[in-house]
Amino acid sequence: MPTLIAGSAVRTCLGGGAETFAALLRGECGAGPLRHGEPDKLNVFAGYHIGADDPNRPFRAGRLLAECLGEAVRQAGLDTGRQRVTALVGTGLRELSAVEDWALTGSSFPLRRLHFADVVREALPGVTDVITISNACSAGGHVLALAQDLVELGEADAVVVGATDTMTQSMLAMIGRVAPARTARVRPFDRDRDGVLLGEGAAALVVVAGSWPGRALARLAGTGLSCDARHETAPDVEGICRSMRDAFDRSGRDPSAVDLVVAHGTGTDLNDPAECEALREVVVGAGGAPLVTAVKGSVGHTSGSASLVNVDVALRCLAGGVVPPVAGQRDVLDEGAGLRFVLGEPVRLRPELVQVNAFGFGGVNAVTLLEAA
């Protein structure tokens, strides 16, 4: 029996899911002056912030997550009080910004707030089983894979999958020290890309079995996972390829059938060439010629929620028959030769099979395949 996605919601610097997708189609960039921490000390001067809410107010990640959880569940028509529902939350940084604030003031920190069980149970009455997984920038993909397992094994009637991350001073300081120059915006797969910028983001999906009586947004064919642990931060092409092949093996699909790739596309020196090489080896090498798009030029790197933000974009491509361009990409990097990037303007396409990439520090990789329902 197939696994379906029955609801999806996101929050990015560009708004909710519909607003974000519309802005992507226009090629907009949501970067603005950094509002978190001290830019001069961090050596980071721009970011992709959500709304006018005070970025230094604690527990913003949980508040953004709660908004997405409620929206996705309402969209799916899921009754969390009557049905067996498990919730899985993926994150890279949890509520680390609140920890930093508490450390600076010398106050104690309620450790349970590092997890999102309280947030989920308040937003979704009736849900008792809540698991938080901190798995870098592919965390959303990992919880999506676990959700499919739970549904297919009959352990839950539905699984609500969430992901969330906001900015922290420690992560900002790290990217500020490794960038060769000040990064004004993310430019995925561009020859002159100059680094990554953080974006705030949250997302939620409702995963159900094929017998679900309501409307489905897409069929979840499968998610491939790998953990190469080759380096603390640098990507490994072989490890990325393993996650791609695992996705195709689990789903029983052939790489040549992929119509569209929603790429990870961080706009960094090492990640973009590695992702290009893996796509050429696994997908193009099997005879595929998919369109390739990426969203971080518009919404920044949303860390643990990056995978599910990409999934929401993929769902809208499946539904609307249009693919947004790669915002910020002007001149394709040399390693992108042979890949069909969407440049400048949206492209009309009614994809049948979409590949969604997410790669994290330490080589924790997740590649999801989605099909039209």
CSV table of C-alpha atoms in Angstrom, one decimal:
chain,number,residue,atom,x,y,z
A,1,MET,CA,0.0,0.0,0.0
A,2,PRO,CA,1.5,3.4,-0.9
A,3,THR,CA,2.4,6.1,1.6
A,4,LEU,CA,0.8,9.5,1.0
A,5,ILE,CA,1.3,13.1,2.1
A,6,ALA,CA,-2.0,14.6,3.1
A,7,GLY,CA,-1.0,18.0,4.4
A,8,SER,CA,2.0,20.4,4.2
A,9,ALA,CA,2.8,23.8,5.7
A,10,VAL,CA,5.9,26.0,5.8
A,11,ARG,CA,7.1,29.3,7.2
A,12,THR,CA,10.0,31.1,5.5
A,13,CYS,CA,11.2,34.6,5.3
A,14,LEU,CA,8.9,34.9,2.2
A,15,GLY,CA,5.7,33.8,4.2
A,16,GLY,CA,3.7,30.6,4.2
A,17,GLY,CA,3.8,27.9,1.5
A,18,ALA,CA,1.8,29.7,-1.1
A,19,GLU,CA,3.5,33.0,-0.6
A,20,THR,CA,6.9,31.4,-0.6
A,21,PHE,CA,6.2,29.5,-3.9
A,22,ALA,CA,4.9,32.6,-5.6
A,23,ALA,CA,8.0,34.5,-4.6
A,24,LEU,CA,10.2,31.7,-5.8
A,25,LEU,CA,8.4,31.9,-9.2
A,26,ARG,CA,9.3,35.6,-9.3
A,27,GLY,CA,12.9,34.9,-8.4
A,28,GLU,CA,12.8,37.0,-5.3
A,29,CYS,CA,15.5,37.1,-2.6
A,30,GLY,CA,14.4,37.4,1.0
A,31,ALA,CA,17.8,38.4,2.5
A,32,GLY,CA,18.0,41.5,4.6
A,33,PRO,CA,20.2,43.1,7.3
A,34,LEU,CA,21.1,40.7,10.1
A,35,ARG,CA,18.8,41.2,13.1
A,36,HIS,CA,20.3,38.6,15.4
A,37,GLY,CA,23.5,39.1,17.5
A,38,GLU,CA,26.2,41.7,16.7
A,39,PRO,CA,27.1,41.6,12.9
A,40,ASP,CA,30.6,43.1,13.3
A,41,LYS,CA,31.6,40.5,15.9
A,42,LEU,CA,30.0,37.7,14.0
A,43,ASN,CA,31.3,38.8,10.6
A,44,VAL,CA,27.8,38.1,9.2
A,45,PHE,CA,25.8,41.1,8.0
A,46,ALA,CA,22.7,39.5,6.3
A,47,GLY,CA,20.2,36.8,6.9
A,48,TYR,CA,16.8,35.5,5.8
A,49,HIS,CA,14.5,36.5,8.7
A,50,ILE,CA,10.9,35.7,9.2
A,51,GLY,CA,8.5,38.5,9.9
A,52,ALA,CA,8.8,41.4,12.3
A,53,ASP,CA,9.0,39.3,15.4
A,54,ASP,CA,11.9,40.1,17.7
A,55,PRO,CA,14.6,37.6,16.5
A,56,ASN,CA,16.1,37.6,20.0
A,57,ARG,CA,12.9,36.5,21.7
A,58,PRO,CA,13.5,33.0,23.0
A,59,PHE,CA,11.8,29.8,21.7
A,60,ARG,CA,11.0,31.2,18.3
A,61,ALA,CA,11.7,27.8,16.7
A,62,GLY,CA,8.9,26.2,18.7
A,63,ARG,CA,6.4,29.0,17.9
A,64,LEU,CA,7.1,28.7,14.1
A,65,LEU,CA,6.8,24.9,14.3
A,66,ALA,CA,3.4,25.2,16.2
A,67,GLU,CA,2.0,27.4,13.4
A,68,CYS,CA,3.0,24.8,10.7
A,69,LEU,CA,1.7,21.8,12.7
A,70,GLY,CA,-1.7,23.3,13.1
A,71,GLU,CA,-2.0,24.3,9.4
A,72,ALA,CA,-0.8,21.0,8.1
A,73,VAL,CA,-3.2,19.0,10.3
A,74,ARG,CA,-6.2,21.2,9.4
A,75,GLN,CA,-5.3,20.8,5.7
A,76,ALA,CA,-5.2,17.0,6.0
A,77,GLY,CA,-8.4,16.9,8.0
A,78,LEU,CA,-6.6,14.8,10.7
A,79,ASP,CA,-8.2,14.4,14.1
A,80,THR,CA,-5.4,14.0,16.5
A,81,GLY,CA,-7.8,13.3,19.4
A,82,ARG,CA,-9.4,10.3,17.7
A,83,GLN,CA,-6.7,8.8,15.5
A,84,ARG,CA,-3.4,7.2,16.4
A,85,VAL,CA,-0.9,9.9,15.6
A,86,THR,CA,2.8,10.1,16.2
A,87,ALA,CA,4.8,13.3,15.8
A,88,LEU,CA,8.4,13.4,14.7
A,89,VAL,CA,10.4,16.7,14.7
A,90,GLY,CA,13.7,17.2,12.9
A,91,THR,CA,16.0,20.0,13.8
A,92,GLY,CA,19.6,21.0,13.5
A,93,LEU,CA,19.9,23.5,16.4
A,94,ARG,CA,16.8,22.9,18.5
A,95,GLU,CA,16.3,25.9,20.7
A,96,LEU,CA,20.0,26.7,20.9
A,97,SER,CA,19.4,30.5,20.6
A,98,ALA,CA,17.5,30.3,23.9
A,99,VAL,CA,20.3,28.3,25.5
A,100,GLU,CA,22.8,31.0,24.4
A,101,ASP,CA,20.6,33.7,26.0
A,102,TRP,CA,20.4,31.8,29.3
A,103,ALA,CA,24.1,31.2,29.3
A,104,LEU,CA,24.9,34.9,28.9
A,105,THR,CA,22.5,35.9,31.7
A,106,GLY,CA,23.6,33.0,34.0
A,107,SER,CA,20.0,31.8,34.5
A,108,SER,CA,19.0,28.1,34.5
A,109,PHE,CA,17.6,26.6,31.3
A,110,PRO,CA,14.6,24.2,31.2
A,111,LEU,CA,16.3,21.3,29.4
A,112,ARG,CA,13.0,19.8,28.2
A,113,ARG,CA,12.6,22.8,26.0
A,114,LEU,CA,15.5,21.5,23.9
A,115,HIS,CA,12.9,19.0,22.6
A,116,PHE,CA,9.6,20.0,21.1
A,117,ALA,CA,7.2,17.6,22.9
A,118,ASP,CA,5.5,20.4,24.8
A,119,VAL,CA,5.1,22.5,21.6
A,120,VAL,CA,3.6,19.6,19.7
A,121,ARG,CA,1.2,18.5,22.5
A,122,GLU,CA,-0.1,22.0,22.9
A,123,ALA,CA,-0.6,22.5,19.2
A,124,LEU,CA,-2.0,19.0,18.6
A,125,PRO,CA,-4.2,17.8,21.5
A,126,GLY,CA,-4.3,14.0,21.8
A,127,VAL,CA,-0.8,13.4,20.4
A,128,THR,CA,1.4,11.8,23.1
A,129,ASP,CA,4.2,10.2,21.2
A,130,VAL,CA,6.7,12.9,20.2
A,131,ILE,CA,10.3,12.3,19.2
A,132,THR,CA,12.8,15.1,18.4
A,133,ILE,CA,15.7,14.2,16.1
A,134,SER,CA,18.7,16.6,15.8
A,135,ASN,CA,20.4,15.6,12.6
A,136,ALA,CA,21.9,18.6,11.0
A,137,CYS,CA,20.6,20.0,7.7
A,138,SER,CA,19.0,16.7,6.6
A,139,ALA,CA,16.9,16.3,9.8
A,140,GLY,CA,13.6,16.8,8.0
A,141,GLY,CA,14.4,14.1,5.5
A,142,HIS,CA,15.3,11.6,8.2
A,143,VAL,CA,12.1,12.1,10.1
A,144,LEU,CA,10.2,11.8,6.9
A,145,ALA,CA,11.8,8.4,6.3
A,146,LEU,CA,10.9,7.3,9.8
A,147,ALA,CA,7.3,8.5,9.3
A,148,GLN,CA,7.0,6.3,6.2
A,149,ASP,CA,8.3,3.3,8.2
A,150,LEU,CA,5.7,3.8,11.0
A,151,VAL,CA,2.8,4.2,8.6
A,152,GLU,CA,3.8,1.2,6.5
A,153,LEU,CA,4.3,-1.0,9.6
A,154,GLY,CA,0.9,0.0,11.0
A,155,GLU,CA,2.3,1.6,14.1
A,156,ALA,CA,0.3,4.8,13.5
A,157,ASP,CA,-2.7,5.9,11.5
A,158,ALA,CA,-0.8,9.1,10.6
A,159,VAL,CA,2.5,10.7,11.4
A,160,VAL,CA,2.9,14.4,11.7
A,161,VAL,CA,6.4,15.3,10.6
A,162,GLY,CA,7.8,18.7,11.6
A,163,ALA,CA,11.1,20.5,11.3
A,164,THR,CA,12.3,23.9,12.6
A,165,ASP,CA,15.3,26.1,13.1
A,166,THR,CA,16.1,29.7,13.8
A,167,MET,CA,19.4,31.6,14.0
A,168,THR,CA,21.9,31.2,16.7
A,169,GLN,CA,25.0,33.3,17.5
A,170,SER,CA,27.3,30.2,17.5
A,171,MET,CA,26.2,29.1,14.0
A,172,LEU,CA,26.4,32.6,12.7
A,173,ALA,CA,29.9,33.0,14.1
A,174,MET,CA,30.9,29.7,12.4
A,175,ILE,CA,29.8,30.8,8.9
A,176,GLY,CA,31.2,34.2,9.5
A,177,ARG,CA,34.7,32.8,10.1
A,178,VAL,CA,34.8,30.4,7.1
A,179,ALA,CA,33.4,32.6,4.4
A,180,PRO,CA,36.1,34.1,2.1
A,181,ALA,CA,34.2,37.4,2.0
A,182,ARG,CA,31.0,39.0,3.2
A,183,THR,CA,28.1,37.1,1.8
A,184,ALA,CA,25.2,39.3,0.7
A,185,ARG,CA,23.0,36.5,-0.6
A,186,VAL,CA,23.0,32.8,-1.3
A,187,ARG,CA,23.8,32.0,-5.0
A,188,PRO,CA,23.3,28.3,-5.5
A,189,PHE,CA,25.3,26.6,-8.3
A,190,ASP,CA,26.7,30.0,-9.5
A,191,ARG,CA,30.3,30.3,-10.6
A,192,ASP,CA,30.8,33.4,-8.4
A,193,ARG,CA,29.0,32.0,-5.3
A,194,ASP,CA,30.6,33.3,-2.1
A,195,GLY,CA,29.0,31.4,0.8
A,196,VAL,CA,25.9,30.5,2.8
A,197,LEU,CA,23.6,32.6,4.9
A,198,LEU,CA,21.2,31.3,7.5
A,199,GLY,CA,17.4,31.5,7.0
A,200,GLU,CA,14.7,30.9,9.6
A,201,GLY,CA,12.3,28.2,8.7
A,202,ALA,CA,9.7,25.7,9.9
A,203,ALA,CA,7.6,23.0,8.1
A,204,ALA,CA,5.2,20.3,8.8
A,205,LEU,CA,3.8,17.4,6.8
A,206,VAL,CA,1.1,14.8,7.5
A,207,VAL,CA,2.0,11.3,6.3
A,208,VAL,CA,-0.7,8.7,5.9
A,209,ALA,CA,-1.3,5.2,4.4
A,210,GLY,CA,-2.8,4.7,0.9
A,211,SER,CA,-6.2,3.9,2.4
A,212,TRP,CA,-6.5,7.5,3.6
A,213,PRO,CA,-10.0,8.7,2.7
A,214,GLY,CA,-9.1,12.3,2.2
A,215,ARG,CA,-7.2,14.2,-0.5
A,216,ALA,CA,-3.6,13.4,-1.0
A,217,LEU,CA,-1.0,15.9,-2.2
A,218,ALA,CA,1.5,13.3,-3.4
A,219,ARG,CA,2.7,9.8,-3.0
A,220,LEU,CA,5.9,9.4,-0.9
A,221,ALA,CA,7.8,6.9,-2.9
A,222,GLY,CA,10.8,6.6,-0.5
A,223,THR,CA,13.7,8.3,1.2
A,224,GLY,CA,17.3,7.1,1.0
A,225,LEU,CA,19.7,7.8,3.9
A,226,SER,CA,23.4,7.6,4.4
A,227,CYS,CA,25.9,8.7,7.0
A,228,ASP,CA,29.5,8.7,5.7
A,229,ALA,CA,31.1,10.6,8.6
A,230,ARG,CA,34.0,11.4,6.3
A,231,HIS,CA,34.6,14.9,7.6
A,232,GLU,CA,33.0,17.3,10.1
A,233,THR,CA,31.7,19.7,7.5
A,234,ALA,CA,32.9,18.8,4.0
A,235,PRO,CA,30.6,16.7,1.8
A,236,ASP,CA,31.5,13.4,0.4
A,237,VAL,CA,30.4,12.6,-3.2
A,238,GLU,CA,30.4,8.8,-2.6
A,239,GLY,CA,28.2,9.2,0.5
A,240,ILE,CA,25.7,11.5,-1.3
A,241,CYS,CA,25.5,8.9,-4.1
A,242,ARG,CA,24.7,6.2,-1.6
A,243,SER,CA,21.8,8.2,-0.3
A,244,MET,CA,20.5,8.7,-3.8
A,245,ARG,CA,20.8,5.1,-4.8
A,246,ASP,CA,19.2,4.0,-1.5
A,247,ALA,CA,16.2,6.2,-2.4
A,248,PHE,CA,15.8,4.5,-5.8
A,249,ASP,CA,16.4,1.0,-4.3
A,250,ARG,CA,13.8,1.5,-1.6
A,251,SER,CA,11.2,3.0,-3.9
A,252,GLY,CA,11.8,0.6,-6.8
A,253,ARG,CA,12.1,3.6,-9.2
A,254,ASP,CA,14.8,4.1,-11.8
A,255,PRO,CA,17.0,7.3,-11.7
A,256,SER,CA,16.2,7.9,-15.4
A,257,ALA,CA,12.6,8.5,-14.4
A,258,VAL,CA,13.3,11.7,-12.4
A,259,ASP,CA,11.7,14.7,-14.0
A,260,LEU,CA,12.8,17.3,-11.4
A,261,VAL,CA,15.4,17.7,-8.7
A,262,VAL,CA,14.9,20.2,-5.9
A,263,ALA,CA,18.5,20.4,-4.9
A,264,HIS,CA,20.2,21.2,-1.6
A,265,GLY,CA,22.2,24.0,-3.3
A,266,THR,CA,23.9,25.8,-0.4
A,267,GLY,CA,25.9,28.2,-2.6
A,268,THR,CA,29.2,27.1,-1.0
A,269,ASP,CA,32.6,26.2,-2.6
A,270,LEU,CA,32.4,22.5,-1.7
A,271,ASN,CA,28.7,21.5,-1.5
A,272,ASP,CA,27.5,22.7,-4.9
A,273,PRO,CA,30.2,20.9,-7.0
A,274,ALA,CA,29.8,17.7,-4.9
A,275,GLU,CA,26.0,17.7,-5.4
A,276,CYS,CA,26.5,18.3,-9.2
A,277,GLU,CA,28.9,15.4,-9.4
A,278,ALA,CA,26.6,13.1,-7.6
A,279,LEU,CA,23.6,14.0,-9.8
A,280,ARG,CA,25.6,13.4,-12.9
A,281,GLU,CA,26.9,10.0,-11.6
A,282,VAL,CA,23.6,8.6,-10.3
A,283,VAL,CA,20.8,10.3,-12.3
A,284,VAL,CA,22.3,11.6,-15.6
A,285,GLY,CA,24.6,8.5,-15.7
A,286,ALA,CA,21.4,6.4,-15.7
A,287,GLY,CA,20.0,8.3,-18.7
A,288,GLY,CA,18.0,10.9,-16.8
A,289,ALA,CA,17.8,14.6,-17.8
A,290,PRO,CA,15.8,16.3,-15.1
A,291,LEU,CA,15.3,20.0,-14.5
A,292,VAL,CA,17.2,21.2,-11.4
A,293,THR,CA,16.0,24.0,-9.2
A,294,ALA,CA,17.1,25.2,-5.7
A,295,VAL,CA,15.5,27.5,-3.2
A,296,LYS,CA,18.2,28.8,-0.8
A,297,GLY,CA,18.9,31.8,-2.9
A,298,SER,CA,15.4,33.0,-2.0
A,299,VAL,CA,14.9,31.7,1.6
A,300,GLY,CA,18.5,31.1,2.9
A,301,HIS,CA,19.7,27.9,4.5
A,302,THR,CA,16.9,26.9,6.9
A,303,SER,CA,19.1,24.2,8.5
A,304,GLY,CA,17.0,21.3,9.9
A,305,SER,CA,13.9,22.4,8.1
A,306,ALA,CA,15.6,22.7,4.7
A,307,SER,CA,14.5,19.2,3.5
A,308,LEU,CA,10.8,19.8,4.3
A,309,VAL,CA,10.8,23.3,2.8
A,310,ASN,CA,12.2,21.6,-0.3
A,311,VAL,CA,9.5,19.0,-0.1
A,312,ASP,CA,6.7,21.6,0.1
A,313,VAL,CA,8.2,23.3,-3.0
A,314,ALA,CA,8.2,19.9,-4.8
A,315,LEU,CA,4.6,19.3,-3.9
A,316,ARG,CA,3.6,22.6,-5.4
A,317,CYS,CA,5.6,21.8,-8.6
A,318,LEU,CA,3.7,18.5,-8.8
A,319,ALA,CA,0.3,20.3,-8.3
A,320,GLY,CA,0.9,23.4,-10.4
A,321,GLY,CA,2.9,22.2,-13.3
A,322,VAL,CA,5.5,25.0,-13.0
A,323,VAL,CA,9.1,25.0,-11.7
A,324,PRO,CA,10.7,28.1,-10.1
A,325,PRO,CA,14.1,29.3,-11.2
A,326,VAL,CA,17.2,29.2,-9.1
A,327,ALA,CA,17.2,32.6,-7.5
A,328,GLY,CA,20.7,34.2,-7.5
A,329,GLN,CA,22.1,31.9,-10.2
A,330,ARG,CA,23.5,33.8,-13.2
A,331,ASP,CA,26.5,31.9,-14.4
A,332,VAL,CA,26.4,28.1,-13.9
A,333,LEU,CA,29.5,26.7,-12.2
A,334,ASP,CA,31.8,24.5,-14.3
A,335,GLU,CA,30.9,21.4,-12.3
A,336,GLY,CA,27.2,21.9,-13.3
A,337,ALA,CA,27.9,21.1,-17.0
A,338,GLY,CA,25.3,18.6,-18.3
A,339,LEU,CA,22.6,19.6,-15.7
A,340,ARG,CA,19.5,21.4,-16.7
A,341,PHE,CA,19.2,24.3,-14.2
A,342,VAL,CA,16.1,26.4,-14.3
A,343,LEU,CA,17.5,29.9,-15.0
A,344,GLY,CA,15.9,33.3,-15.0
A,345,GLU,CA,12.2,32.3,-15.6
A,346,PRO,CA,9.9,29.6,-14.4
A,347,VAL,CA,9.5,26.5,-16.6
A,348,ARG,CA,6.3,24.7,-17.3
A,349,LEU,CA,6.6,21.1,-16.4
A,350,ARG,CA,4.1,18.5,-15.0
A,351,PRO,CA,6.6,16.2,-13.2
A,352,GLU,CA,5.7,12.7,-12.3
A,353,LEU,CA,8.8,11.9,-10.2
A,354,VAL,CA,10.6,14.5,-8.1
A,355,GLN,CA,13.8,14.1,-6.2
A,356,VAL,CA,14.5,16.2,-3.1
A,357,ASN,CA,18.0,16.5,-1.8
A,358,ALA,CA,19.2,17.3,1.8
A,359,PHE,CA,22.8,16.9,3.0
A,360,GLY,CA,24.1,17.8,6.4
A,361,PHE,CA,27.4,18.2,8.4
A,362,GLY,CA,29.0,14.9,9.1
A,363,GLY,CA,27.7,13.4,6.0
A,364,VAL,CA,24.1,12.8,7.2
A,365,ASN,CA,22.3,12.7,3.9
A,366,ALA,CA,18.6,12.2,2.9
A,367,VAL,CA,17.1,12.0,-0.6
A,368,THR,CA,13.3,11.8,-0.9
A,369,LEU,CA,11.4,10.8,-4.0
A,370,LEU,CA,7.8,12.1,-4.5
A,371,GLU,CA,5.2,11.2,-7.1
A,372,ALA,CA,1.9,12.7,-8.2
A,373,ALA,CA,-0.9,11.1,-6.2
